[in-house]
Every structure is written in structure tokens, then in C-alpha cells.
mmCIF file of C-alpha atoms in Angstrom:
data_model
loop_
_atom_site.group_PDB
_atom_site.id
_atom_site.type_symbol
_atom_site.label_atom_id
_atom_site.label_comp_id
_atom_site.label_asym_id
_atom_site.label_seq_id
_atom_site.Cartn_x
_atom_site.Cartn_y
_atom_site.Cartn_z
ATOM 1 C CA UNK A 1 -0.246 -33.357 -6.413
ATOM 2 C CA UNK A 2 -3.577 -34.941 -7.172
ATOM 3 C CA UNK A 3 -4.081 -35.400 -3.797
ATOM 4 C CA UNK A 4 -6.444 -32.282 -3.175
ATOM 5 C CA UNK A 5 -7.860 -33.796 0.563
ATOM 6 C CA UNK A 6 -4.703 -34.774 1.755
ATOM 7 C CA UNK A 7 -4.032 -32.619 5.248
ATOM 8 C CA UNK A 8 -0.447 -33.842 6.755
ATOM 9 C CA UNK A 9 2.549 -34.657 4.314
ATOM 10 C CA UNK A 10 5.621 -35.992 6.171
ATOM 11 C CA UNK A 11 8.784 -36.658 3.529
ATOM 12 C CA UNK A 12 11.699 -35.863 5.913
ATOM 13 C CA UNK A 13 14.638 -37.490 5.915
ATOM 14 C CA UNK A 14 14.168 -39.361 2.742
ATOM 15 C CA UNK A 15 17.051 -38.056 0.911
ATOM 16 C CA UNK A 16 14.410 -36.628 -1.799
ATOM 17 C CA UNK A 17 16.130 -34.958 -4.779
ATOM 18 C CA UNK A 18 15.093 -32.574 -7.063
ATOM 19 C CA UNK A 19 12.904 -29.725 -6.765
ATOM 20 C CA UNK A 20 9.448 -29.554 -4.566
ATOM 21 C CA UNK A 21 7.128 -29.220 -7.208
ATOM 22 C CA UNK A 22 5.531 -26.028 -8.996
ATOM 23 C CA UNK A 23 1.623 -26.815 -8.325
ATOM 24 C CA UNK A 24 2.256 -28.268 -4.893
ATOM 25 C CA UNK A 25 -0.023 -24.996 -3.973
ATOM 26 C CA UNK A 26 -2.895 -27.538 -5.616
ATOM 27 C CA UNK A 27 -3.280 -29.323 -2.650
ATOM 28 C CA UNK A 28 -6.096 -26.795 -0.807
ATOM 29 C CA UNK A 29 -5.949 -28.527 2.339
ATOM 30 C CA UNK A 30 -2.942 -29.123 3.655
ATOM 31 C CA UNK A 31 -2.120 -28.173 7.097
ATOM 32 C CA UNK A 32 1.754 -29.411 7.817
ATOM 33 C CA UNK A 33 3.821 -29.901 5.155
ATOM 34 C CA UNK A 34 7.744 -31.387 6.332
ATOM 35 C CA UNK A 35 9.989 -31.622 3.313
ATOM 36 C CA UNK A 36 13.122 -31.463 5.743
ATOM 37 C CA UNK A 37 16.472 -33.378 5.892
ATOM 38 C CA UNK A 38 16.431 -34.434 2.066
ATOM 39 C CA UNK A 39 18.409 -33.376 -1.040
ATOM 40 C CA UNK A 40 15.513 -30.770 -2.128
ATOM 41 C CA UNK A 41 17.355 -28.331 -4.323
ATOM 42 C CA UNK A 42 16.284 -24.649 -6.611
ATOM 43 C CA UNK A 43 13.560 -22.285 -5.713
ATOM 44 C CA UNK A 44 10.624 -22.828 -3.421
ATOM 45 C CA UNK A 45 7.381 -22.569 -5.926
ATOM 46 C CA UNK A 46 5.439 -19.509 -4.988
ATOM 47 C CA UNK A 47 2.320 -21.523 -5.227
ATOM 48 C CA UNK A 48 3.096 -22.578 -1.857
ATOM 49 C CA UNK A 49 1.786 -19.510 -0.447
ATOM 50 C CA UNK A 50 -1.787 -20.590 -1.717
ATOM 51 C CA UNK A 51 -1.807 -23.131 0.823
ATOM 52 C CA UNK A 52 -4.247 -21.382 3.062
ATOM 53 C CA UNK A 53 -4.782 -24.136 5.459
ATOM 54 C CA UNK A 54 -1.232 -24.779 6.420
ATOM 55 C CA UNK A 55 -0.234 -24.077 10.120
ATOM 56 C CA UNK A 56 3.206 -25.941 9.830
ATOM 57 C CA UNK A 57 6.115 -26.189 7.605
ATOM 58 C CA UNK A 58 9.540 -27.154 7.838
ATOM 59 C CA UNK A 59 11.808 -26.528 4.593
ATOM 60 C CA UNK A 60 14.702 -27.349 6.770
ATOM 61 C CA UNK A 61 18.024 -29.006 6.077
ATOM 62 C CA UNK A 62 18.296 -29.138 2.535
ATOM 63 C CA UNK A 63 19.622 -27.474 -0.850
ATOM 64 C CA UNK A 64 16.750 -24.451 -1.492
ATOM 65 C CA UNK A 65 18.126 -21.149 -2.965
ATOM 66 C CA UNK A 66 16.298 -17.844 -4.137
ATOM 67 C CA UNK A 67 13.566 -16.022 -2.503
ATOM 68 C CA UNK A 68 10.953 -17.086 -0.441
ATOM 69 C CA UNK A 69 7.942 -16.198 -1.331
ATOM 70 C CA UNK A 70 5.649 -13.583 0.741
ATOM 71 C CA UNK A 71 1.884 -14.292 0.649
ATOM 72 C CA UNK A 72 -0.996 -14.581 3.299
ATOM 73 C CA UNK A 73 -0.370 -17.982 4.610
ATOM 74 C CA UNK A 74 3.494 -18.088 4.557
ATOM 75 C CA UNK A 75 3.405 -14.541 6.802
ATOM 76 C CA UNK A 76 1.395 -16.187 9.707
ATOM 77 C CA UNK A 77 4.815 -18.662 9.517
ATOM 78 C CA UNK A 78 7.305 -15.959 10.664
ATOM 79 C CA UNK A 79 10.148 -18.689 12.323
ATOM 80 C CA UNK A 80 12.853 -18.670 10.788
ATOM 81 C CA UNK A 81 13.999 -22.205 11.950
ATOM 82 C CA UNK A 82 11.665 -23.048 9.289
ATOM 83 C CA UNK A 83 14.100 -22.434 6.531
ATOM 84 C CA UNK A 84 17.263 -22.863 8.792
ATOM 85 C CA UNK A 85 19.830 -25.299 6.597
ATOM 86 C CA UNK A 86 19.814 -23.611 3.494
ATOM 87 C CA UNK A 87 22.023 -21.437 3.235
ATOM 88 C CA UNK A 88 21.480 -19.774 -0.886
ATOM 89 C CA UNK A 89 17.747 -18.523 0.916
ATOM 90 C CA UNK A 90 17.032 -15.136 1.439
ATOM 91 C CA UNK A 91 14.085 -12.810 2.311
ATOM 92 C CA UNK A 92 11.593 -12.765 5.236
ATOM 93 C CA UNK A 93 11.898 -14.056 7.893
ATOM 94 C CA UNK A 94 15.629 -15.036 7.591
ATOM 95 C CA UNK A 95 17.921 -11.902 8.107
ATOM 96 C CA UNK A 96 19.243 -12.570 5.176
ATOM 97 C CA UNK A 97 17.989 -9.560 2.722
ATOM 98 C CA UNK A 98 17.851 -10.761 -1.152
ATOM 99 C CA UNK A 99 19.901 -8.821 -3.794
ATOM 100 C CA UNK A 100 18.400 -6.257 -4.782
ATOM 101 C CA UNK A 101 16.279 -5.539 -1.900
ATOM 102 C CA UNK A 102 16.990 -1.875 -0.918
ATOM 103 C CA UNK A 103 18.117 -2.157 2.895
ATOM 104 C CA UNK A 104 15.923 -4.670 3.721
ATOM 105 C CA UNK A 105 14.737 -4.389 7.755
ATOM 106 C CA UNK A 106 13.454 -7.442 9.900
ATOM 107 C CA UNK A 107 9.750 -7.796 9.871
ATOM 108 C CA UNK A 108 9.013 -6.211 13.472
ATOM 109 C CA UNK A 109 7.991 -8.505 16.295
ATOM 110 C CA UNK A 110 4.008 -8.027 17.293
ATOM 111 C CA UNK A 111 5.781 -7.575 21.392
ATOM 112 C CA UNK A 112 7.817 -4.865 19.756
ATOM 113 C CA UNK A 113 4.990 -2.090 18.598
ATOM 114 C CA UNK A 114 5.911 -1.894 15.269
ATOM 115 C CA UNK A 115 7.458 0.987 13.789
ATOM 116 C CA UNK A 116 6.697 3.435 16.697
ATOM 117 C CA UNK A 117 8.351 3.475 19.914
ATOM 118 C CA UNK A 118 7.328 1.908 23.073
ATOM 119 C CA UNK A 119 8.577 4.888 25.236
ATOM 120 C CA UNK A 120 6.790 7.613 23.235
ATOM 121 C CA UNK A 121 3.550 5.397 23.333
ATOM 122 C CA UNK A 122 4.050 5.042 26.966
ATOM 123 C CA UNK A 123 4.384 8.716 26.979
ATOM 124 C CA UNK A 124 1.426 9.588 25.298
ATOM 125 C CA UNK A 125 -0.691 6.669 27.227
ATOM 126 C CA UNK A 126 -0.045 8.754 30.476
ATOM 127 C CA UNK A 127 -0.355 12.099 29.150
ATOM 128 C CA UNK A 128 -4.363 10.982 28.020
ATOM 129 C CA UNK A 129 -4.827 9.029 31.330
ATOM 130 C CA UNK A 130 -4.559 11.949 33.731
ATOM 131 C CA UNK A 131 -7.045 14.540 31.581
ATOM 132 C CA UNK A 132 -9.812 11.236 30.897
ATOM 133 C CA UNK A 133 -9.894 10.138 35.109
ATOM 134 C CA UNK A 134 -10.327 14.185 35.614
ATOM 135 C CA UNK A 135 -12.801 14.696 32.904
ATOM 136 C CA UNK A 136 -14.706 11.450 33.697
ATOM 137 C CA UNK A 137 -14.592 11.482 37.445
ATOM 138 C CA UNK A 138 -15.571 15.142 37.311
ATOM 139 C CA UNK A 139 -18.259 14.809 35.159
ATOM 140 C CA UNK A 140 -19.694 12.318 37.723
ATOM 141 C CA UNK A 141 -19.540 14.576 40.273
ATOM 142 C CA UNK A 142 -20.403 17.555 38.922
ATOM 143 C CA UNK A 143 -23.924 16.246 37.488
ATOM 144 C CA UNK A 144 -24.221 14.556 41.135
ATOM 145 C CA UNK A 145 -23.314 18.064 42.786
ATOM 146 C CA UNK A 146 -25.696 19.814 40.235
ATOM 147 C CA UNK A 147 -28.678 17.087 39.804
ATOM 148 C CA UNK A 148 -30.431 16.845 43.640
ATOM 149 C CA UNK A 149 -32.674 14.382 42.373
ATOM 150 C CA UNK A 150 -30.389 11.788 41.209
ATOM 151 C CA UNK A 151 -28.007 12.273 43.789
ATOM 152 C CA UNK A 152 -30.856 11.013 46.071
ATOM 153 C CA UNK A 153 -31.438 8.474 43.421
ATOM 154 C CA UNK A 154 -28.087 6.664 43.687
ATOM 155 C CA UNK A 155 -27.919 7.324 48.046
ATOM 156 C CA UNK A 156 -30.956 5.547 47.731
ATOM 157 C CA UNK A 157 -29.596 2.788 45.537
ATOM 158 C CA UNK A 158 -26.655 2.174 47.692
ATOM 159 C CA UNK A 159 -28.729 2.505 51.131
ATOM 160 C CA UNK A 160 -31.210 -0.689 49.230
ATOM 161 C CA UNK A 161 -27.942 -2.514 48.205
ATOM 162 C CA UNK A 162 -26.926 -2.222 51.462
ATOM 163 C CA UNK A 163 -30.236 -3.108 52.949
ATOM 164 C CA UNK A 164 -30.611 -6.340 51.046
ATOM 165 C CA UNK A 165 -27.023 -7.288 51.900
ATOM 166 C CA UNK A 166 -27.597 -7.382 55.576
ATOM 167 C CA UNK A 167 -30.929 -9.060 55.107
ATOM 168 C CA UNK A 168 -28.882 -11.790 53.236
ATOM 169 C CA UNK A 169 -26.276 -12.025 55.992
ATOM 170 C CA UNK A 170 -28.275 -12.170 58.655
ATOM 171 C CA UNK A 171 -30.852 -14.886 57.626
ATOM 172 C CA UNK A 172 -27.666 -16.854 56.780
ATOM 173 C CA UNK A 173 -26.325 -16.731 59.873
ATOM 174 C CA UNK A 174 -29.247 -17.587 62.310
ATOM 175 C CA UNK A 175 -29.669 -20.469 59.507
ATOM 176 C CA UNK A 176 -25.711 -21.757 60.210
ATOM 177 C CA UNK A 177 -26.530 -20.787 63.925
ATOM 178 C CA UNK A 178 -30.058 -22.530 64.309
ATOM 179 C CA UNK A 179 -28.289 -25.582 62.569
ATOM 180 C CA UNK A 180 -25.555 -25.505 64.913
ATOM 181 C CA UNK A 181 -27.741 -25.693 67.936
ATOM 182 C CA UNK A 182 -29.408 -28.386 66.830
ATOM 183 C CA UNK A 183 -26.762 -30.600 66.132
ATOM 184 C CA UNK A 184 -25.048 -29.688 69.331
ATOM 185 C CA UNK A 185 -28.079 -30.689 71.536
ATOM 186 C CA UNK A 186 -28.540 -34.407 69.732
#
């Protein structure tokens, strides 16, 4: 555990015994960790969560029990397959709630909204939608309708736009056509 700069540790399928150890959170900058397919047996040291760096871990396939511990790294980990092979685990992300956890309920799905539901937002999403295009495309209008000057303004702007389009068209074309000719007539 001395090995503070060490980034990938693969020890699957070893048939390691024992239990992982407590100050395995002492090595900073690990990014995968696989301790799967071995003999691994009691709790899962909490000081795993303080591996801030790690973006994979498998804890598969062996003899874990207890709870696994919640902190900021292990909750961007949500897969369950993860822990899948030990069956004496419990907590989140496994359905499996941990005594004395009062009615535990799965950690919602970021697809699923949350707590609220998708039909009421839905609901409400189309209930502001029809008041905001009338207010906004009404308040365009009406300061158009009202404002002579800058309804000239942007009749103007669009008339110029318009203009410079059919410039640019134009001078394209007897370009492609003056081109044509030429290479028609060689």
C-alpha cells in the first residue's frame, strides 16, 4: 500500500485470501482497481471511497459481506455487476437493502427524473410553452406594430440581406458560366 503512484492494479483470479486491506484508500491515484475471482473475504474498507481517481472497479466473485460503503468516488460507480458474486453484500447499488436500513429504495436512474414524475413534468413543460411562444412572439410584434422606426429598421435589414445574397449568386454564376464557355470552345 506504499505504492502511492501506482494507477492500474489487476489481482483477479489469483485465489487471494484474506481481507483487501484497511488503508488501500492510501493509494491516491489509482484509477482501476480488479480484486475479482479470488477468495477475498469480510468487509470492504471504507477507505476505498477516498480513491478519488478511480473510474473502474470490480469486487466481483468472491467472499465480501457487510455494507458497502457510500462516498464521492464509489457513487459515480453505480453498476451493480461490480459487486455481483457476493452474496453477504448489501447497500447501494445492489437491491439488496442492509439491516437496519428503514425501507431502503433504489438509487433512481439519471433517465428516470428522479423523484418527480416524468408525466407531470411533461405536463408542466407544455403548460409554460404555450404562454412563453405567445408572450415572446407577441412582444416582437407588438414593439414592431408600435415602433415605425425599427420596423423600417429590420425591412431594411432583410431587403440588404437579401440584396447581398443575389449579388453573391449572381457573380457566382456568370463565374461557373464564363468558365463553362471557355472550356467548351477549346
Amino acid at each position: 500500500m506504499k505504492l502511492t503512484g501506482l494507477r492500474f492494479l489487476n489481482l483477479s483470479g489469483n485465489q487471494l485470501a484474506g481481507k483487501i486491506p484497511q488503508n488501500i484508500g492510501g493509494l491516491e491515484l489509482l484509477e482501476s482497481l480488479d480484486l475479482s475471482l479470488n477468495q477475498l473475504s469480510g468487509d470492504i474498507p471504507i477507505s476505498i471511497s477516498n480513491l478519488t481517481s478511480l473510474e473502474r472497479l470490480n469486487l466481483s466473485h468472491n467472499h465480501l459481506s457487510g455494507r458497502i460503503p457510500s462516498g464521492n468516488q464509489l457513487q459515480t460507480l453505480p453498476d451493480p455487476s461490480i459487486y455481483i458474486g457476493n452474496p453477504n453484500l448489501c447497500g447501494s447499488p445492489l437491491p439488496v437493502p442492509c439491516p437496519g436500513d428503514e425501507a431502503s429504495q433504489p438509487i433512481p436512474s439519471p433517465s428516470s427524473g428522479g423523484d418527480e414524475d416524468n408525466g407531470t413534468n411533461m405536463i408542466w413543460f407544455y403548460m409554460g410553452l404555450g404562454p412563453g411562444f405567445v408572450a415572446g412572439f407577441w412582444g416582437l410584434m407588438g414593439v414592431l406594430f408600435l415602433k415605425r422606426s425599427w420596423r423600417i429598421a429590420l425591412f431594411r435589414f432583410f431587403d440588404d440581406i437579401w440584396d447581398w445574397l443575389y449579388v453573391k449568386v449572381s457573380v457566382k454564376l456568370s463565374k461557373w458560366r464564363g468558365c463553362r464557355a471557355r472550356t467548351t470552345t477549346v
